[in-house]
Amino acid sequence: MSRLVVKNLTKIFSLGFFSKRRIEAVKNVSFEVKEKEIVSLVGESGSGKTTTAKMILRLLPPTSGEIYFEGKDIWKDIKDRESLVEFRRKVHAVFQDPFASYNPFYPVERTLWQAISLLENKPSNKKEALELIKESLFRVGIDPKDVLGKYPHQISGGQKQRIMIARCWILRPLLIVADEPTSMIDASSRGGIIKLLEELREEQGTSIIFITHDLGLAYYVSDNIFVMKNGEIVERGHPDKVVLEPTHEYTKLLVGSIPKLYRKLEDL
Ligand SMILES: Nc1ncnc2c1ncn2[C@@H]1O[C@H](COP(=O)(O)OP(=O)(O)O)[C@@H](O)[C@H]1O
Ligand SMILES: [Mg+2]
């Protein structure tokens, strides 16, 4: 059974109260994500990637279509608070803007305390909880004393994204939706973030939806690629197939824009 099944997902935004202007942000999108699989949604800005992610994360209701997580329709079968907490424990988001994920008025570890509060088997006291927080920070390559007690503006974007991944070591989600997690942090930290996601997949069997506008990066990290344009999936398949034998004009365009350094991989 697939961990996530997205079926004919559609989102139409209506602009203004009386205006008839409609934006079809996501059109009839279907795909599946299996256990331990990394799939990429690739497309230019405005292609509907974030809207798709928000519907999967249960942050934005679809206009039509279904999303099944572990066999349950997340918009129809999750009715009470308890099942919503369970869903939040199992499906985790890493957003593009690491600043927006933190409240500027609280020390950054607050997000880790919140993760602990979602746990089914919580640590029995504060000291144990703090140990768990420190361990999760070590797992993402952060020395706890570099970040504990600091406020969001006092640490780097890369550190902020790492702490979002530290949450995953605490919560052990089954699915992570990472929406352009590396696009707003400096280039030197990017590889590290990708590597941390791959480690989670290896060690916990996490499934990951990796959202990016960079087909080269998607080629490098994913088991399956879905190329989106104007809200639709226009090409899908194994990275080798999508990148080496693209059929859609738009995919060909994206392949053409992959830097040469990446394209050398084709020759291996
Ligand atoms: N809340 C909203 N209201 C109206 N239009 C929106 C809203 N969110 C996104 N859109 C529009 O939907 C389309 C897809 O946007 P988005 O999903 O953010 O694309 P991407 O993440 O691929 O850049 C764009 O045309 C965008 O302007
Ligand atoms: Mg986006």
PDB file of C-alpha atoms and ligand atoms in Angstrom:
ATOM      1  CA  MET A   1       0.000   0.000   0.000  1.00  0.00           C
ATOM      2  CA  SER A   2       1.230   3.462  -0.797  1.00  0.00           C
ATOM      3  CA  ARG A   3       1.768   5.739   2.139  1.00  0.00           C
ATOM      4  CA  LEU A   4       0.202   8.676   0.324  1.00  0.00           C
ATOM      5  CA  VAL A   5      -2.227   8.625  -2.565  1.00  0.00           C
ATOM      6  CA  VAL A   6      -3.207  11.884  -4.247  1.00  0.00           C
ATOM      7  CA  LYS A   7      -6.163  11.494  -6.578  1.00  0.00           C
ATOM      8  CA  ASN A   8      -7.461  14.059  -9.064  1.00  0.00           C
ATOM      9  CA  LEU A   9      -6.516  16.892  -6.739  1.00  0.00           C
ATOM     10  CA  THR A  10      -7.797  20.290  -7.847  1.00  0.00           C
ATOM     11  CA  LYS A  11      -7.650  23.730  -6.264  1.00  0.00           C
ATOM     12  CA  ILE A  12      -9.406  26.738  -7.719  1.00  0.00           C
ATOM     13  CA  PHE A  13      -8.948  30.138  -6.065  1.00  0.00           C
ATOM     14  CA  SER A  14     -11.679  32.690  -6.677  1.00  0.00           C
ATOM     15  CA  LEU A  15     -10.416  36.232  -6.492  1.00  0.00           C
ATOM     16  CA  GLY A  16     -12.587  38.887  -4.932  1.00  0.00           C
ATOM     17  CA  PHE A  17     -16.128  38.591  -3.698  1.00  0.00           C
ATOM     18  CA  PHE A  18     -17.922  39.572  -6.859  1.00  0.00           C
ATOM     19  CA  SER A  19     -15.197  39.014  -9.386  1.00  0.00           C
ATOM     20  CA  LYS A  20     -15.410  36.001 -11.642  1.00  0.00           C
ATOM     21  CA  ARG A  21     -11.681  35.660 -11.830  1.00  0.00           C
ATOM     22  CA  ARG A  22     -10.606  32.134 -11.025  1.00  0.00           C
ATOM     23  CA  ILE A  23      -7.142  30.737 -10.706  1.00  0.00           C
ATOM     24  CA  GLU A  24      -6.794  27.046 -11.316  1.00  0.00           C
ATOM     25  CA  ALA A  25      -3.736  26.570  -9.133  1.00  0.00           C
ATOM     26  CA  VAL A  26      -3.796  22.763  -9.163  1.00  0.00           C
ATOM     27  CA  LYS A  27      -5.558  20.728 -11.836  1.00  0.00           C
ATOM     28  CA  ASN A  28      -6.377  17.070 -11.584  1.00  0.00           C
ATOM     29  CA  VAL A  29      -3.101  16.066  -9.972  1.00  0.00           C
ATOM     30  CA  SER A  30      -2.606  12.387  -9.115  1.00  0.00           C
ATOM     31  CA  PHE A  31       0.456  10.652  -7.725  1.00  0.00           C
ATOM     32  CA  GLU A  32       1.536   8.216  -5.038  1.00  0.00           C
ATOM     33  CA  VAL A  33       4.341   8.093  -2.508  1.00  0.00           C
ATOM     34  CA  LYS A  34       5.516   4.787  -1.105  1.00  0.00           C
ATOM     35  CA  GLU A  35       7.231   3.989   2.144  1.00  0.00           C
ATOM     36  CA  LYS A  36      10.856   5.223   2.207  1.00  0.00           C
ATOM     37  CA  GLU A  37      10.443   6.949  -1.140  1.00  0.00           C
ATOM     38  CA  ILE A  38      11.650  10.433  -2.038  1.00  0.00           C
ATOM     39  CA  VAL A  39       9.543  11.988  -4.747  1.00  0.00           C
ATOM     40  CA  SER A  40      10.070  15.426  -6.191  1.00  0.00           C
ATOM     41  CA  LEU A  41       7.533  17.931  -7.420  1.00  0.00           C
ATOM     42  CA  VAL A  42       9.431  20.092  -9.866  1.00  0.00           C
ATOM     43  CA  GLY A  43       8.252  23.212 -11.624  1.00  0.00           C
ATOM     44  CA  GLU A  44       8.714  26.922 -12.053  1.00  0.00           C
ATOM     45  CA  SER A  45       7.279  29.474  -9.665  1.00  0.00           C
ATOM     46  CA  GLY A  46       3.469  29.558  -9.841  1.00  0.00           C
ATOM     47  CA  SER A  47       3.132  25.983 -11.109  1.00  0.00           C
ATOM     48  CA  GLY A  48       1.065  24.898  -8.097  1.00  0.00           C
ATOM     49  CA  LYS A  49       3.686  23.124  -5.966  1.00  0.00           C
ATOM     50  CA  THR A  50       3.048  24.937  -2.677  1.00  0.00           C
ATOM     51  CA  THR A  51      -0.734  24.745  -3.103  1.00  0.00           C
ATOM     52  CA  THR A  52      -0.406  20.979  -3.583  1.00  0.00           C
ATOM     53  CA  ALA A  53       1.826  20.769  -0.491  1.00  0.00           C
ATOM     54  CA  LYS A  54      -0.632  22.751   1.652  1.00  0.00           C
ATOM     55  CA  MET A  55      -3.510  20.483   0.703  1.00  0.00           C
ATOM     56  CA  ILE A  56      -1.454  17.391   1.564  1.00  0.00           C
ATOM     57  CA  LEU A  57      -0.476  18.978   4.895  1.00  0.00           C
ATOM     58  CA  ARG A  58      -4.151  19.604   5.605  1.00  0.00           C
ATOM     59  CA  LEU A  59      -3.634  23.361   5.716  1.00  0.00           C
ATOM     60  CA  LEU A  60      -5.770  24.198   2.680  1.00  0.00           C
ATOM     61  CA  PRO A  61      -8.928  22.335   1.633  1.00  0.00           C
ATOM     62  CA  PRO A  62      -9.032  21.062  -1.952  1.00  0.00           C
ATOM     63  CA  THR A  63     -11.757  22.167  -4.356  1.00  0.00           C
ATOM     64  CA  SER A  64     -12.056  18.543  -5.445  1.00  0.00           C
ATOM     65  CA  GLY A  65     -10.122  15.304  -5.376  1.00  0.00           C
ATOM     66  CA  GLU A  66      -8.872  13.112  -2.555  1.00  0.00           C
ATOM     67  CA  ILE A  67      -5.761  12.652  -0.478  1.00  0.00           C
ATOM     68  CA  TYR A  68      -5.271   9.342   1.299  1.00  0.00           C
ATOM     69  CA  PHE A  69      -2.610   9.030   3.977  1.00  0.00           C
ATOM     70  CA  GLU A  70      -2.174   5.469   5.216  1.00  0.00           C
ATOM     71  CA  GLY A  71      -5.484   4.596   3.604  1.00  0.00           C
ATOM     72  CA  LYS A  72      -7.459   7.384   5.301  1.00  0.00           C
ATOM     73  CA  ASP A  73      -8.961  10.311   3.412  1.00  0.00           C
ATOM     74  CA  ILE A  74      -7.311  13.196   5.273  1.00  0.00           C
ATOM     75  CA  TRP A  75     -10.096  15.666   4.493  1.00  0.00           C
ATOM     76  CA  LYS A  76     -13.012  13.343   5.233  1.00  0.00           C
ATOM     77  CA  ASP A  77     -11.814  10.818   7.807  1.00  0.00           C
ATOM     78  CA  ILE A  78      -9.980  13.164  10.197  1.00  0.00           C
ATOM     79  CA  LYS A  79     -12.796  14.655  12.235  1.00  0.00           C
ATOM     80  CA  ASP A  80     -11.722  15.067  15.842  1.00  0.00           C
ATOM     81  CA  ARG A  81      -8.784  16.764  17.503  1.00  0.00           C
ATOM     82  CA  GLU A  82      -7.200  13.474  18.465  1.00  0.00           C
ATOM     83  CA  SER A  83      -6.906  12.237  14.887  1.00  0.00           C
ATOM     84  CA  LEU A  84      -5.650  15.642  13.808  1.00  0.00           C
ATOM     85  CA  VAL A  85      -2.877  15.513  16.429  1.00  0.00           C
ATOM     86  CA  GLU A  86      -2.003  12.035  15.185  1.00  0.00           C
ATOM     87  CA  PHE A  87      -1.849  13.366  11.633  1.00  0.00           C
ATOM     88  CA  ARG A  88       0.404  16.273  12.721  1.00  0.00           C
ATOM     89  CA  ARG A  89       2.683  13.764  14.388  1.00  0.00           C
ATOM     90  CA  LYS A  90       2.943  11.619  11.285  1.00  0.00           C
ATOM     91  CA  VAL A  91       3.095  14.239   8.547  1.00  0.00           C
ATOM     92  CA  HIS A  92       5.605  16.996   8.903  1.00  0.00           C
ATOM     93  CA  ALA A  93       6.384  20.159   6.955  1.00  0.00           C
ATOM     94  CA  VAL A  94       9.675  21.876   6.263  1.00  0.00           C
ATOM     95  CA  PHE A  95       8.904  25.202   4.601  1.00  0.00           C
ATOM     96  CA  GLN A  96      10.862  27.375   2.244  1.00  0.00           C
ATOM     97  CA  ASP A  97      11.216  30.340   4.566  1.00  0.00           C
ATOM     98  CA  PRO A  98      12.971  29.297   7.755  1.00  0.00           C
ATOM     99  CA  PHE A  99      12.077  32.650   9.339  1.00  0.00           C
ATOM    100  CA  ALA A 100       8.345  32.155   8.942  1.00  0.00           C
ATOM    101  CA  SER A 101       8.521  28.840  10.828  1.00  0.00           C
ATOM    102  CA  TYR A 102       9.628  30.510  14.050  1.00  0.00           C
ATOM    103  CA  ASN A 103       7.997  32.941  16.437  1.00  0.00           C
ATOM    104  CA  PRO A 104      10.484  35.829  16.864  1.00  0.00           C
ATOM    105  CA  PHE A 105       9.521  36.271  20.537  1.00  0.00           C
ATOM    106  CA  TYR A 106      10.514  32.811  21.722  1.00  0.00           C
ATOM    107  CA  PRO A 107      13.832  30.952  21.881  1.00  0.00           C
ATOM    108  CA  VAL A 108      14.267  28.633  18.907  1.00  0.00           C
ATOM    109  CA  GLU A 109      14.013  25.429  20.950  1.00  0.00           C
ATOM    110  CA  ARG A 110      10.339  26.186  21.526  1.00  0.00           C
ATOM    111  CA  THR A 111       9.569  24.372  18.285  1.00  0.00           C
ATOM    112  CA  LEU A 112      11.281  21.267  19.719  1.00  0.00           C
ATOM    113  CA  TRP A 113       9.311  21.475  22.972  1.00  0.00           C
ATOM    114  CA  GLN A 114       6.164  21.666  20.865  1.00  0.00           C
ATOM    115  CA  ALA A 115       7.266  18.536  18.996  1.00  0.00           C
ATOM    116  CA  ILE A 116       7.667  16.755  22.333  1.00  0.00           C
ATOM    117  CA  SER A 117       4.170  17.816  23.361  1.00  0.00           C
ATOM    118  CA  LEU A 118       2.835  15.999  20.282  1.00  0.00           C
ATOM    119  CA  LEU A 119       4.556  12.730  21.213  1.00  0.00           C
ATOM    120  CA  GLU A 120       2.470   9.764  22.186  1.00  0.00           C
ATOM    121  CA  ASN A 121       5.056   8.503  24.653  1.00  0.00           C
ATOM    122  CA  LYS A 122       6.337  11.681  26.208  1.00  0.00           C
ATOM    123  CA  PRO A 123       9.521  11.802  28.282  1.00  0.00           C
ATOM    124  CA  SER A 124       8.637  11.427  31.956  1.00  0.00           C
ATOM    125  CA  ASN A 125      10.201  14.685  33.119  1.00  0.00           C
ATOM    126  CA  LYS A 126      11.705  17.938  31.894  1.00  0.00           C
ATOM    127  CA  LYS A 127      15.272  16.722  32.186  1.00  0.00           C
ATOM    128  CA  GLU A 128      14.599  13.717  29.955  1.00  0.00           C
ATOM    129  CA  ALA A 129      12.801  15.965  27.497  1.00  0.00           C
ATOM    130  CA  LEU A 130      15.801  18.271  27.346  1.00  0.00           C
ATOM    131  CA  GLU A 131      18.067  15.274  26.728  1.00  0.00           C
ATOM    132  CA  LEU A 132      15.860  14.306  23.802  1.00  0.00           C
ATOM    133  CA  ILE A 133      16.069  17.852  22.439  1.00  0.00           C
ATOM    134  CA  LYS A 134      19.853  17.853  22.714  1.00  0.00           C
ATOM    135  CA  GLU A 135      20.099  14.460  21.042  1.00  0.00           C
ATOM    136  CA  SER A 136      17.904  15.626  18.161  1.00  0.00           C
ATOM    137  CA  LEU A 137      20.165  18.658  17.701  1.00  0.00           C
ATOM    138  CA  PHE A 138      23.275  16.487  17.620  1.00  0.00           C
ATOM    139  CA  ARG A 139      21.610  14.316  14.962  1.00  0.00           C
ATOM    140  CA  VAL A 140      21.337  17.325  12.666  1.00  0.00           C
ATOM    141  CA  GLY A 141      24.905  18.428  13.268  1.00  0.00           C
ATOM    142  CA  ILE A 142      24.215  21.216  15.761  1.00  0.00           C
ATOM    143  CA  ASP A 143      25.965  21.593  19.088  1.00  0.00           C
ATOM    144  CA  PRO A 144      23.040  22.349  21.432  1.00  0.00           C
ATOM    145  CA  LYS A 145      24.943  25.124  23.197  1.00  0.00           C
ATOM    146  CA  ASP A 146      25.146  27.026  19.881  1.00  0.00           C
ATOM    147  CA  VAL A 147      21.369  27.405  19.663  1.00  0.00           C
ATOM    148  CA  LEU A 148      19.644  26.737  23.003  1.00  0.00           C
ATOM    149  CA  GLY A 149      18.272  29.933  24.518  1.00  0.00           C
ATOM    150  CA  LYS A 150      18.803  31.906  21.318  1.00  0.00           C
ATOM    151  CA  TYR A 151      16.136  33.781  19.413  1.00  0.00           C
ATOM    152  CA  PRO A 152      15.423  33.195  15.708  1.00  0.00           C
ATOM    153  CA  HIS A 153      17.312  36.307  14.574  1.00  0.00           C
ATOM    154  CA  GLN A 154      20.426  35.109  16.398  1.00  0.00           C
ATOM    155  CA  ILE A 155      20.940  31.943  14.342  1.00  0.00           C
ATOM    156  CA  SER A 156      21.446  31.334  10.619  1.00  0.00           C
ATOM    157  CA  GLY A 157      18.867  30.202   8.069  1.00  0.00           C
ATOM    158  CA  GLY A 158      20.732  26.912   7.693  1.00  0.00           C
ATOM    159  CA  GLN A 159      20.563  26.332  11.458  1.00  0.00           C
ATOM    160  CA  LYS A 160      16.844  27.112  11.425  1.00  0.00           C
ATOM    161  CA  GLN A 161      16.208  24.501   8.734  1.00  0.00           C
ATOM    162  CA  ARG A 162      18.352  22.014  10.644  1.00  0.00           C
ATOM    163  CA  ILE A 163      16.234  22.559  13.749  1.00  0.00           C
ATOM    164  CA  MET A 164      13.099  21.884  11.667  1.00  0.00           C
ATOM    165  CA  ILE A 165      14.714  18.568  10.737  1.00  0.00           C
ATOM    166  CA  ALA A 166      15.653  17.975  14.393  1.00  0.00           C
ATOM    167  CA  ARG A 167      11.885  18.046  15.023  1.00  0.00           C
ATOM    168  CA  CYS A 168      11.665  15.066  12.683  1.00  0.00           C
ATOM    169  CA  TRP A 169      14.134  13.126  14.824  1.00  0.00           C
ATOM    170  CA  ILE A 170      11.841  13.712  17.803  1.00  0.00           C
ATOM    171  CA  LEU A 171       8.522  13.069  16.075  1.00  0.00           C
ATOM    172  CA  ARG A 172       9.646  10.376  13.598  1.00  0.00           C
ATOM    173  CA  PRO A 173       7.033  11.365  11.014  1.00  0.00           C
ATOM    174  CA  LEU A 174       6.106   8.924   8.265  1.00  0.00           C
ATOM    175  CA  LEU A 175       5.961  11.669   5.665  1.00  0.00           C
ATOM    176  CA  ILE A 176       7.859  14.921   5.316  1.00  0.00           C
ATOM    177  CA  VAL A 177       6.746  17.577   2.882  1.00  0.00           C
ATOM    178  CA  ALA A 178       9.756  19.781   2.228  1.00  0.00           C
ATOM    179  CA  ASP A 179       8.774  22.824   0.186  1.00  0.00           C
ATOM    180  CA  GLU A 180      11.939  24.298  -1.358  1.00  0.00           C
ATOM    181  CA  PRO A 181      13.772  23.771   1.953  1.00  0.00           C
ATOM    182  CA  THR A 182      17.070  24.979   0.539  1.00  0.00           C
ATOM    183  CA  SER A 183      16.069  27.884  -1.659  1.00  0.00           C
ATOM    184  CA  MET A 184      16.334  30.600   0.997  1.00  0.00           C
ATOM    185  CA  ILE A 185      19.494  29.504   2.744  1.00  0.00           C
ATOM    186  CA  ASP A 186      23.056  30.077   1.660  1.00  0.00           C
ATOM    187  CA  ALA A 187      24.515  27.711  -0.898  1.00  0.00           C
ATOM    188  CA  SER A 188      27.083  26.208   1.469  1.00  0.00           C
ATOM    189  CA  SER A 189      24.354  24.837   3.772  1.00  0.00           C
ATOM    190  CA  ARG A 190      22.182  23.341   1.024  1.00  0.00           C
ATOM    191  CA  GLY A 191      23.949  20.013   0.549  1.00  0.00           C
ATOM    192  CA  GLY A 192      23.857  19.456   4.305  1.00  0.00           C
ATOM    193  CA  ILE A 193      20.083  19.843   4.473  1.00  0.00           C
ATOM    194  CA  ILE A 194      19.543  17.396   1.594  1.00  0.00           C
ATOM    195  CA  LYS A 195      21.878  14.926   3.272  1.00  0.00           C
ATOM    196  CA  LEU A 196      19.941  15.177   6.551  1.00  0.00           C
ATOM    197  CA  LEU A 197      16.692  14.382   4.750  1.00  0.00           C
ATOM    198  CA  GLU A 198      18.324  11.382   3.101  1.00  0.00           C
ATOM    199  CA  GLU A 199      19.570  10.173   6.500  1.00  0.00           C
ATOM    200  CA  LEU A 200      16.049  10.368   7.914  1.00  0.00           C
ATOM    201  CA  ARG A 201      14.775   8.312   5.003  1.00  0.00           C
ATOM    202  CA  GLU A 202      17.523   5.719   5.481  1.00  0.00           C
ATOM    203  CA  GLU A 203      17.243   5.413   9.252  1.00  0.00           C
ATOM    204  CA  GLN A 204      13.523   5.891   9.830  1.00  0.00           C
ATOM    205  CA  GLY A 205      12.054   4.854   6.488  1.00  0.00           C
ATOM    206  CA  THR A 206      10.503   8.306   6.142  1.00  0.00           C
ATOM    207  CA  SER A 207       8.790   9.146   2.876  1.00  0.00           C
ATOM    208  CA  ILE A 208       9.629  12.577   1.543  1.00  0.00           C
ATOM    209  CA  ILE A 209       7.957  14.909  -0.919  1.00  0.00           C
ATOM    210  CA  PHE A 210      10.703  17.208  -2.028  1.00  0.00           C
ATOM    211  CA  ILE A 211       9.545  20.371  -3.744  1.00  0.00           C
ATOM    212  CA  THR A 212      11.975  22.302  -5.886  1.00  0.00           C
ATOM    213  CA  HIS A 213      12.274  24.379  -9.041  1.00  0.00           C
ATOM    214  CA  ASP A 214      15.649  22.737  -9.681  1.00  0.00           C
ATOM    215  CA  LEU A 215      15.358  19.630 -11.850  1.00  0.00           C
ATOM    216  CA  GLY A 216      19.070  18.946 -11.373  1.00  0.00           C
ATOM    217  CA  LEU A 217      18.611  18.680  -7.619  1.00  0.00           C
ATOM    218  CA  ALA A 218      15.490  16.536  -8.065  1.00  0.00           C
ATOM    219  CA  TYR A 219      17.431  14.222 -10.374  1.00  0.00           C
ATOM    220  CA  TYR A 220      20.050  13.823  -7.714  1.00  0.00           C
ATOM    221  CA  VAL A 221      17.782  13.084  -4.730  1.00  0.00           C
ATOM    222  CA  SER A 222      14.573  11.434  -5.904  1.00  0.00           C
ATOM    223  CA  ASP A 223      13.182   7.998  -6.697  1.00  0.00           C
ATOM    224  CA  ASN A 224      10.414   9.541  -8.756  1.00  0.00           C
ATOM    225  CA  ILE A 225       9.905  12.939 -10.339  1.00  0.00           C
ATOM    226  CA  PHE A 226       6.661  14.735 -11.131  1.00  0.00           C
ATOM    227  CA  VAL A 227       7.068  17.810 -13.296  1.00  0.00           C
ATOM    228  CA  MET A 228       4.373  20.456 -12.805  1.00  0.00           C
ATOM    229  CA  LYS A 229       3.386  23.262 -15.122  1.00  0.00           C
ATOM    230  CA  ASN A 230       0.364  25.557 -14.739  1.00  0.00           C
ATOM    231  CA  GLY A 231      -1.077  23.321 -12.039  1.00  0.00           C
ATOM    232  CA  GLU A 232      -0.769  20.076 -13.953  1.00  0.00           C
ATOM    233  CA  ILE A 233       1.668  17.201 -13.889  1.00  0.00           C
ATOM    234  CA  VAL A 234       3.079  17.185 -17.400  1.00  0.00           C
ATOM    235  CA  GLU A 235       5.736  14.522 -16.987  1.00  0.00           C
ATOM    236  CA  ARG A 236       6.357  11.773 -14.466  1.00  0.00           C
ATOM    237  CA  GLY A 237       8.662   8.878 -13.817  1.00  0.00           C
ATOM    238  CA  HIS A 238      12.087   7.685 -12.778  1.00  0.00           C
ATOM    239  CA  PRO A 239      14.671  10.502 -12.742  1.00  0.00           C
ATOM    240  CA  ASP A 240      16.688   8.858 -15.542  1.00  0.00           C
ATOM    241  CA  LYS A 241      13.627   8.692 -17.748  1.00  0.00           C
ATOM    242  CA  VAL A 242      12.497  12.248 -16.995  1.00  0.00           C
ATOM    243  CA  VAL A 243      15.924  13.832 -17.390  1.00  0.00           C
ATOM    244  CA  LEU A 244      17.470  11.684 -20.123  1.00  0.00           C
ATOM    245  CA  GLU A 245      14.359  11.052 -22.241  1.00  0.00           C
ATOM    246  CA  PRO A 246      12.011  13.958 -21.552  1.00  0.00           C
ATOM    247  CA  THR A 247       8.879  13.907 -23.698  1.00  0.00           C
ATOM    248  CA  HIS A 248       7.188  17.187 -22.783  1.00  0.00           C
ATOM    249  CA  GLU A 249       8.560  20.428 -24.227  1.00  0.00           C
ATOM    250  CA  TYR A 250       8.591  22.018 -20.778  1.00  0.00           C
ATOM    251  CA  THR A 251      10.682  19.208 -19.307  1.00  0.00           C
ATOM    252  CA  LYS A 252      13.119  19.574 -22.215  1.00  0.00           C
ATOM    253  CA  LEU A 253      13.395  23.240 -21.351  1.00  0.00           C
ATOM    254  CA  LEU A 254      14.127  22.402 -17.707  1.00  0.00           C
ATOM    255  CA  VAL A 255      16.702  19.799 -18.697  1.00  0.00           C
ATOM    256  CA  GLY A 256      18.394  22.424 -20.847  1.00  0.00           C
ATOM    257  CA  SER A 257      18.715  24.677 -17.827  1.00  0.00           C
ATOM    258  CA  ILE A 258      20.398  22.111 -15.582  1.00  0.00           C
ATOM    259  CA  PRO A 259      23.932  23.345 -14.983  1.00  0.00           C
ATOM    260  CA  LYS A 260      26.630  21.383 -16.767  1.00  0.00           C
ATOM    261  CA  LEU A 261      28.065  20.143 -13.509  1.00  0.00           C
ATOM    262  CA  TYR A 262      24.880  18.175 -12.896  1.00  0.00           C
ATOM    263  CA  ARG A 263      24.608  17.014 -16.473  1.00  0.00           C
ATOM    264  CA  LYS A 264      27.963  15.302 -16.185  1.00  0.00           C
ATOM    265  CA  LEU A 265      26.134  12.773 -14.000  1.00  0.00           C
ATOM    266  CA  GLU A 266      24.485  11.514 -17.193  1.00  0.00           C
ATOM    267  CA  ASP A 267      27.861  10.346 -18.446  1.00  0.00           C
ATOM    268  CA  LEU A 268      28.560   8.177 -15.423  1.00  0.00           C
TER     269      LEU A 268
HETATM  270  N1  LIG B   1      -4.264  32.054  -1.507  1.00  0.00           N
HETATM  271  C1  LIG B   1      -4.235  32.237  -2.831  1.00  0.00           C
HETATM  272  N2  LIG B   1      -5.173  32.996  -3.446  1.00  0.00           N
HETATM  273  C2  LIG B   1      -5.168  33.169  -4.776  1.00  0.00           C
HETATM  274  N3  LIG B   1      -4.257  32.634  -5.607  1.00  0.00           N
HETATM  275  C3  LIG B   1      -3.294  31.880  -5.063  1.00  0.00           C
HETATM  276  C4  LIG B   1      -3.221  31.628  -3.652  1.00  0.00           C
HETATM  277  N4  LIG B   1      -2.161  30.838  -3.399  1.00  0.00           N
HETATM  278  C5  LIG B   1      -1.590  30.587  -4.590  1.00  0.00           C
HETATM  279  N5  LIG B   1      -2.257  31.211  -5.594  1.00  0.00           N
HETATM  280  C6  LIG B   1      -1.954  31.149  -7.037  1.00  0.00           C
HETATM  281  O1  LIG B   1      -1.925  29.785  -7.417  1.00  0.00           O
HETATM  282  C7  LIG B   1      -0.895  29.546  -8.375  1.00  0.00           C
HETATM  283  C8  LIG B   1       0.054  28.471  -7.832  1.00  0.00           C
HETATM  284  O2  LIG B   1       0.785  28.997  -6.747  1.00  0.00           O
HETATM  285  P1  LIG B   1       1.781  28.131  -5.850  1.00  0.00           P
HETATM  286  O3  LIG B   1       1.098  26.870  -5.492  1.00  0.00           O
HETATM  287  O4  LIG B   1       2.278  28.984  -4.763  1.00  0.00           O
HETATM  288  O5  LIG B   1       2.942  27.797  -6.889  1.00  0.00           O
HETATM  289  P2  LIG B   1       4.483  27.391  -6.642  1.00  0.00           P
HETATM  290  O6  LIG B   1       4.628  26.921  -5.241  1.00  0.00           O
HETATM  291  O7  LIG B   1       4.740  26.328  -7.661  1.00  0.00           O
HETATM  292  O8  LIG B   1       5.276  28.630  -6.932  1.00  0.00           O
HETATM  293  C9  LIG B   1      -0.234  30.894  -8.633  1.00  0.00           C
HETATM  294  O9  LIG B   1      -0.831  31.445  -9.756  1.00  0.00           O
HETATM  295  C10 LIG B   1      -0.578  31.674  -7.386  1.00  0.00           C
HETATM  296  O10 LIG B   1      -0.593  33.040  -7.652  1.00  0.00           O
HETATM  297 MG    MG B   2       6.012  27.557  -3.768  1.00  0.00          MG
END
